[in-house]
PDB file of C-alpha atoms in Angstrom:
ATOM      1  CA  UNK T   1     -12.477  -5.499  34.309  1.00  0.00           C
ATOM      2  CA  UNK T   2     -10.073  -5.324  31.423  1.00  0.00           C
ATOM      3  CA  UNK T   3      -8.044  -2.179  31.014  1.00  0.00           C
ATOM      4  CA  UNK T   4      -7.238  -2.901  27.476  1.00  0.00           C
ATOM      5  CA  UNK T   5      -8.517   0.204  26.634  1.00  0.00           C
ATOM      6  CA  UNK T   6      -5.677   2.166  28.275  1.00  0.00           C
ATOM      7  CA  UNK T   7      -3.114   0.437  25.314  1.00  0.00           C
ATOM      8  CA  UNK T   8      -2.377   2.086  22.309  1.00  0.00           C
ATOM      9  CA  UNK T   9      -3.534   1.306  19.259  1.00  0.00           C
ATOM     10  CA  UNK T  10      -2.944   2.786  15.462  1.00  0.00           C
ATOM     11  CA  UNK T  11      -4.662   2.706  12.331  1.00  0.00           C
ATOM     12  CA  UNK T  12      -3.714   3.834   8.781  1.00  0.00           C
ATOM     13  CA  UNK T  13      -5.917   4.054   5.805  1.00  0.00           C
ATOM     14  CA  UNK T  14      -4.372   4.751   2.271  1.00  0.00           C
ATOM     15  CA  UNK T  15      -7.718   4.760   0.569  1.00  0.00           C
ATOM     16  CA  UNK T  16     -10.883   6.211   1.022  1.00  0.00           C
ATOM     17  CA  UNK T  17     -13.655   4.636  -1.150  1.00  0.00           C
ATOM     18  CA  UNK T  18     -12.827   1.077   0.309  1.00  0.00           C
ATOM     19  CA  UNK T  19     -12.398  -0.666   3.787  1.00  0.00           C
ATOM     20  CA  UNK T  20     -11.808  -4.689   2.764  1.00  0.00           C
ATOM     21  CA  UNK T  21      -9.786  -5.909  -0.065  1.00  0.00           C
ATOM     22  CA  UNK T  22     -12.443  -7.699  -1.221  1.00  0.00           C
ATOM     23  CA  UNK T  23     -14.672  -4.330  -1.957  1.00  0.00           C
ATOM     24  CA  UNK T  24     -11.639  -3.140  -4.283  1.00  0.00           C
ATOM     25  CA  UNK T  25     -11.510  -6.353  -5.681  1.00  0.00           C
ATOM     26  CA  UNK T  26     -14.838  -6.840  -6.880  1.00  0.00           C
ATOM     27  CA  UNK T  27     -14.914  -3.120  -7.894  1.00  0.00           C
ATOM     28  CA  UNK T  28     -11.438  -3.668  -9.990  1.00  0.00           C
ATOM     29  CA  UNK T  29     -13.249  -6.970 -11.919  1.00  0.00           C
ATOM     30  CA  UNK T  30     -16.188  -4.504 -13.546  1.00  0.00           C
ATOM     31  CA  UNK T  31     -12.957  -3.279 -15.406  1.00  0.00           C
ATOM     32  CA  UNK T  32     -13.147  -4.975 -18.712  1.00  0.00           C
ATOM     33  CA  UNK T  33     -10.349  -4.706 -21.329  1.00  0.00           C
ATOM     34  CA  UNK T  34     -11.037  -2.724 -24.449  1.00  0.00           C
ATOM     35  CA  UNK T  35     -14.406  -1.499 -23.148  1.00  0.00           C
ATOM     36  CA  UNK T  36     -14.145   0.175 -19.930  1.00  0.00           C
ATOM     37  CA  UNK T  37     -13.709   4.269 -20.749  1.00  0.00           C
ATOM     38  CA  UNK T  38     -11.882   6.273 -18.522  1.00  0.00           C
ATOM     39  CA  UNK T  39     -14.459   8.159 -17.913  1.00  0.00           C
ATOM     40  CA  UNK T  40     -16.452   4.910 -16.303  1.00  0.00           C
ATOM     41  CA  UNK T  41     -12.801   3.953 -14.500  1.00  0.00           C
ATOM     42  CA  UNK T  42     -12.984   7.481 -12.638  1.00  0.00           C
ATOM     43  CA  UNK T  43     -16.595   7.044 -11.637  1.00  0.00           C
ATOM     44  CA  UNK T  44     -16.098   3.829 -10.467  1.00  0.00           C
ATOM     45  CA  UNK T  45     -13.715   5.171  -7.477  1.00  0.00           C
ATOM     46  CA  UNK T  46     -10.285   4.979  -9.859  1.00  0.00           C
ATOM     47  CA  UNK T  47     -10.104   8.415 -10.248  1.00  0.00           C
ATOM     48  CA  UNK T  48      -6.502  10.681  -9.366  1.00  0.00           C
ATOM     49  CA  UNK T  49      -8.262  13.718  -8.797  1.00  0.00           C
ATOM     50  CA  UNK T  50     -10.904  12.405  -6.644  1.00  0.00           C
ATOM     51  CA  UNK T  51      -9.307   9.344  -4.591  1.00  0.00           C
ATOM     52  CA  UNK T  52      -6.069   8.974  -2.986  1.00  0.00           C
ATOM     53  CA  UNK T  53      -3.319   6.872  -3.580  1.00  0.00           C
ATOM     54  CA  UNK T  54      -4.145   6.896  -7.596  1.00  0.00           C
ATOM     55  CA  UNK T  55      -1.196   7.529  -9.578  1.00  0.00           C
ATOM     56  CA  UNK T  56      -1.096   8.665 -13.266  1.00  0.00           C
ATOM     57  CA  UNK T  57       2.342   7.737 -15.378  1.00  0.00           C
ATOM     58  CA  UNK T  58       3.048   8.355 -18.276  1.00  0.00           C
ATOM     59  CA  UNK T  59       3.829   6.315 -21.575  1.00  0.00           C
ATOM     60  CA  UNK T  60       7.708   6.417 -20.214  1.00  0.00           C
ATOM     61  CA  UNK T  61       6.507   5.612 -16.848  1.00  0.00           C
ATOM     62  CA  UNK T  62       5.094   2.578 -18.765  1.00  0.00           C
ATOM     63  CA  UNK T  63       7.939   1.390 -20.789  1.00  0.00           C
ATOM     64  CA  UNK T  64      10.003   1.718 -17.951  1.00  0.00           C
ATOM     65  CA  UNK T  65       7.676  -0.779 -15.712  1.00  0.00           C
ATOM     66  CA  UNK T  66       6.723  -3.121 -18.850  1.00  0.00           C
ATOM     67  CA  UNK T  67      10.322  -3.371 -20.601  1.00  0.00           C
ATOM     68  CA  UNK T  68      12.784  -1.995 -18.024  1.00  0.00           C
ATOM     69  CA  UNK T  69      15.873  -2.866 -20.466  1.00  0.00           C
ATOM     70  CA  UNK T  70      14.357  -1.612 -23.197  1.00  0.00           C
ATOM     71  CA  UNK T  71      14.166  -5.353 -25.489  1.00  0.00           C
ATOM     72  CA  UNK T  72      10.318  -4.730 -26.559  1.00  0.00           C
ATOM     73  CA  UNK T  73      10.547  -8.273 -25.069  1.00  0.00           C
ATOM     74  CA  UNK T  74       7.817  -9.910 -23.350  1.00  0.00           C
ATOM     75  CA  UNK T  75       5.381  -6.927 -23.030  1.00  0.00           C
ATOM     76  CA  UNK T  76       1.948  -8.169 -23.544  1.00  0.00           C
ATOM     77  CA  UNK T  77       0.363  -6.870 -26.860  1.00  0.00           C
ATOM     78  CA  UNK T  78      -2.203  -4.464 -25.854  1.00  0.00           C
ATOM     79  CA  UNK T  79       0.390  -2.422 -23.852  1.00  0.00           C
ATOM     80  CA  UNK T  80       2.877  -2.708 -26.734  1.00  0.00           C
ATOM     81  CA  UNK T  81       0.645  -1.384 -28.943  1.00  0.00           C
ATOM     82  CA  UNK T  82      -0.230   1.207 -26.393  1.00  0.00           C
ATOM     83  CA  UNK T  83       3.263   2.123 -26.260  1.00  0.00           C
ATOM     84  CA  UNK T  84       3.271   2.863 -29.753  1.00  0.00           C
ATOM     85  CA  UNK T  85       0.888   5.846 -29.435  1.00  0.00           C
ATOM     86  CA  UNK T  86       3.185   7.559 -27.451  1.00  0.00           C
ATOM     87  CA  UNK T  87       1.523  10.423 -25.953  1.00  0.00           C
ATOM     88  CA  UNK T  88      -2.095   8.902 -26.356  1.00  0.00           C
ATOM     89  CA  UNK T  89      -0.702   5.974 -23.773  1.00  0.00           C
ATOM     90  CA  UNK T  90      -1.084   6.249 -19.918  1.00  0.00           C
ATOM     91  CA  UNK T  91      -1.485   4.760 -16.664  1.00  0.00           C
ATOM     92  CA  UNK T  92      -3.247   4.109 -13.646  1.00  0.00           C
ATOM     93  CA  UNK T  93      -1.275   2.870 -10.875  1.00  0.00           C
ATOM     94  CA  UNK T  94      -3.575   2.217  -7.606  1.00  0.00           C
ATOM     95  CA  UNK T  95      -1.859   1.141  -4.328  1.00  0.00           C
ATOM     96  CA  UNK T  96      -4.657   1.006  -1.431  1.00  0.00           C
ATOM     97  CA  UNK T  97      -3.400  -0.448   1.891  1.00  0.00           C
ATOM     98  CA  UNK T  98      -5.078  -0.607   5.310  1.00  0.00           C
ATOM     99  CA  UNK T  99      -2.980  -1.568   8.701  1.00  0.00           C
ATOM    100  CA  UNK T 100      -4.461  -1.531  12.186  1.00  0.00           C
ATOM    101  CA  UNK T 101      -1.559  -1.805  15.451  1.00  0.00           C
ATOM    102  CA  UNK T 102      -2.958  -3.034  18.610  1.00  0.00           C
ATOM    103  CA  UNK T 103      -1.264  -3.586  21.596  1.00  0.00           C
ATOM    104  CA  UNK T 104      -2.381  -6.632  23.801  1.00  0.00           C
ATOM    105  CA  UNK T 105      -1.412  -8.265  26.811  1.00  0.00           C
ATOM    106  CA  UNK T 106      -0.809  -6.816  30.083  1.00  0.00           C
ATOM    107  CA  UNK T 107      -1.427  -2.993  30.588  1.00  0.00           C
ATOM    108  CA  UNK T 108       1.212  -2.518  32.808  1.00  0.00           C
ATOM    109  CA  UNK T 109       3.800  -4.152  31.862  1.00  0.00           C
ATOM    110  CA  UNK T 110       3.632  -2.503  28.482  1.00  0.00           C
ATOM    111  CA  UNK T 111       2.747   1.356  29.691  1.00  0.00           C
ATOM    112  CA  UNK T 112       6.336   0.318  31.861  1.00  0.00           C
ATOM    113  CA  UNK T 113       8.403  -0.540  28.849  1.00  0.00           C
ATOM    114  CA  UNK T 114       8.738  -3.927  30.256  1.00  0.00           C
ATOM    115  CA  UNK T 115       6.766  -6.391  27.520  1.00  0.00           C
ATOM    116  CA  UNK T 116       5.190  -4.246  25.019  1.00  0.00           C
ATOM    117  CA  UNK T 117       2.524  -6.996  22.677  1.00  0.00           C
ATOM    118  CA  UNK T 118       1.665  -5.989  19.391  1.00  0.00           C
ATOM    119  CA  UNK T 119      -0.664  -7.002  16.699  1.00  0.00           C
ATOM    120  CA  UNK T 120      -1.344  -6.345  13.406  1.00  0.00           C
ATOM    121  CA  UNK T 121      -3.653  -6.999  11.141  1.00  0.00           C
ATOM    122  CA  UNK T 122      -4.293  -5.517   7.434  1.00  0.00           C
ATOM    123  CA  UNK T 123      -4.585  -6.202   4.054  1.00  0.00           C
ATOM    124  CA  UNK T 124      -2.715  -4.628   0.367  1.00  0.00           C
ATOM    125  CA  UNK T 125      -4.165  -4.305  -2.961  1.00  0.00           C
ATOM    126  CA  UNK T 126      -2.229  -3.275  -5.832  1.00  0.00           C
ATOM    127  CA  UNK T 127      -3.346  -2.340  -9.594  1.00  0.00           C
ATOM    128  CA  UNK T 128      -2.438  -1.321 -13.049  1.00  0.00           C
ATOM    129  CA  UNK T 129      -5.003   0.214 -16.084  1.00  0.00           C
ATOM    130  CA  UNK T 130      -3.382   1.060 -19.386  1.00  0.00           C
ATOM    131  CA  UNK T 131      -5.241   3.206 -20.517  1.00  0.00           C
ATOM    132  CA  UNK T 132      -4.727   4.467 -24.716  1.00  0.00           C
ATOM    133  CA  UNK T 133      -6.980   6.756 -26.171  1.00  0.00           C
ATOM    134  CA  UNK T 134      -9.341   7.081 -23.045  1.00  0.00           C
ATOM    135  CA  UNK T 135      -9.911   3.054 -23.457  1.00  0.00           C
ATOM    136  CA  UNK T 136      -8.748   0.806 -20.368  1.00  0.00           C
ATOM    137  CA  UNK T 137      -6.614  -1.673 -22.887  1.00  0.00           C
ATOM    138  CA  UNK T 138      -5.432  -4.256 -20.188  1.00  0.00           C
ATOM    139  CA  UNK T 139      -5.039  -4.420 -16.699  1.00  0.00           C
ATOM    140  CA  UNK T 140      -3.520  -6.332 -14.042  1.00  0.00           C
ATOM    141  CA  UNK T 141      -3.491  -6.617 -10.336  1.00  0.00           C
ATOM    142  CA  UNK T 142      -1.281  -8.056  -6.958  1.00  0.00           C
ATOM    143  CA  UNK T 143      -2.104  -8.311  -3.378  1.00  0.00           C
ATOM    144  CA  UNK T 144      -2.360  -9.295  -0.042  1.00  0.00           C
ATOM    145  CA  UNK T 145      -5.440 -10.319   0.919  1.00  0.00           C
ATOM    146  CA  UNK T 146      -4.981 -10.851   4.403  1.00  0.00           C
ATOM    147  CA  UNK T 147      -1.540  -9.678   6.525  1.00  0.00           C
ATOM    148  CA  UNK T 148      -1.021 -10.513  10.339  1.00  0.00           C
ATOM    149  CA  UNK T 149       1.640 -10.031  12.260  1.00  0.00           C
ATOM    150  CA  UNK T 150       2.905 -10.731  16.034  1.00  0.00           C
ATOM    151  CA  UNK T 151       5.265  -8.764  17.631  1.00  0.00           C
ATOM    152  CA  UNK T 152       6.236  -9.540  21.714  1.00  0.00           C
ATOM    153  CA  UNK T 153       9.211  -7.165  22.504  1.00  0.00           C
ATOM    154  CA  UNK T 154      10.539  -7.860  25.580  1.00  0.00           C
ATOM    155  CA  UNK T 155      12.924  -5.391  28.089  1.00  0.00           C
ATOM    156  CA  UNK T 156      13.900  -7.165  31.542  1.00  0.00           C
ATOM    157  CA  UNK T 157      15.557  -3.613  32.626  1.00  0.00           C
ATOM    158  CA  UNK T 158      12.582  -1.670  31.228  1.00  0.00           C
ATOM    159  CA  UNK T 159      12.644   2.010  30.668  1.00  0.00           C
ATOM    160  CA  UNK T 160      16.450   1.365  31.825  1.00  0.00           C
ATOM    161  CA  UNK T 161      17.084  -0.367  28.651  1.00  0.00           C
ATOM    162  CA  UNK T 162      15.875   2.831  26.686  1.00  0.00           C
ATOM    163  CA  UNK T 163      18.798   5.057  27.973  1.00  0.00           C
ATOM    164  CA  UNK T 164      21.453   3.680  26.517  1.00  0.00           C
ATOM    165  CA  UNK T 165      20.806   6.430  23.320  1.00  0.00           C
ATOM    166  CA  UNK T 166      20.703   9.593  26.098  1.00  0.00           C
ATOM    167  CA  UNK T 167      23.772   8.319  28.444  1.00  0.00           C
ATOM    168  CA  UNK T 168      27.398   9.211  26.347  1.00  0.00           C
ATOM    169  CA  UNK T 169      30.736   8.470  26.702  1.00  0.00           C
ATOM    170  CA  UNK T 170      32.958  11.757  27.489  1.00  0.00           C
ATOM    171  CA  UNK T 171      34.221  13.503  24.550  1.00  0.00           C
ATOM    172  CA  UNK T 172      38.027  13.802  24.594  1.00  0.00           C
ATOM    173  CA  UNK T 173      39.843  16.121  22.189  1.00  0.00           C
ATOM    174  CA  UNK T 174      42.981  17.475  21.614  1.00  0.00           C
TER     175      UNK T 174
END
């Protein structure tokens, strides 16, 4: 019988409409440039007030994140001209992650401090509407489909090796 049950485990959700990156995905490609409304954007799930991790920034949020030094370089045109409205100009900045820890590999050894195994799997999806006069004008996106990582920490001492933080020197003072 495996006692795999008895390791930890941890799970964090920064979303709550989605649970794969491709959901988000295919719900972020119905956004069309110049004539998706904000109003269809919100009901779609990429609304602030209703879904977390959905930032709104402002027109000098935008600058700052399109033309950082200020040139009026290199800024695609929709969100130039955006820019130009000034107050009429926002965005949407989504940043959905999901992360699940598990720890695997021998029960006791890890609940001991000895070998602690850990695992984790996840994905990251990250997305930007401009939005000017409650029209999505462009849009782009950035990801990680798929993350994994290994972790195999190993103490030979065990708890032992955790008490070098409590155990102090004696404090001498004149």
């Amino acid at each position: 019988m495996s006692c795999s049950f008895l390791l930890p485990s941890k799970k964090v959700e920064k979303n709550d409409n989605w649970k794969t990156f491709n959901s988000v995905q295919s719900v972020y490609d119905k956004v069309i440039p110049n004539k998706t409304t904000l109003s269809e954007l919100n009901n779609i799930g990429f609304n602030p007030y209703a879904a977390n991790n959905v930032k709104v920034e402002s027109y000098l949020d935008v600058r700052h994140r399109f033309d950082p030094l200020s040139t009026g370089k290199n800024i695609p045109e929709s969100v130039s001209e955006c820019l130009h409205s000034y107050k009429r100009c926002k965005a949407y900045v989504i940043n959905i992650e999901y992360e699940h820890e598990k720890h695997v590999g021998n029960v006791l050894l890890d609940l001991a401090g000895f070998r602690k195994e850990i695992v984790n799997d996840g994905w990251g999806f990250k997305a930007i509407f401009i939005i000017q006069d409650e029209l999505v004008v462009y849009k782009i996106w950035s990801g990680e489909p798929k993350r994994r990582s290994y972790t195999d920490e190993i103490k030979p001492l065990g708890p032992l090796q955790s008490l070098d933080g409590l155990i102090t020197s004696p404090k001498i003072s004149f």
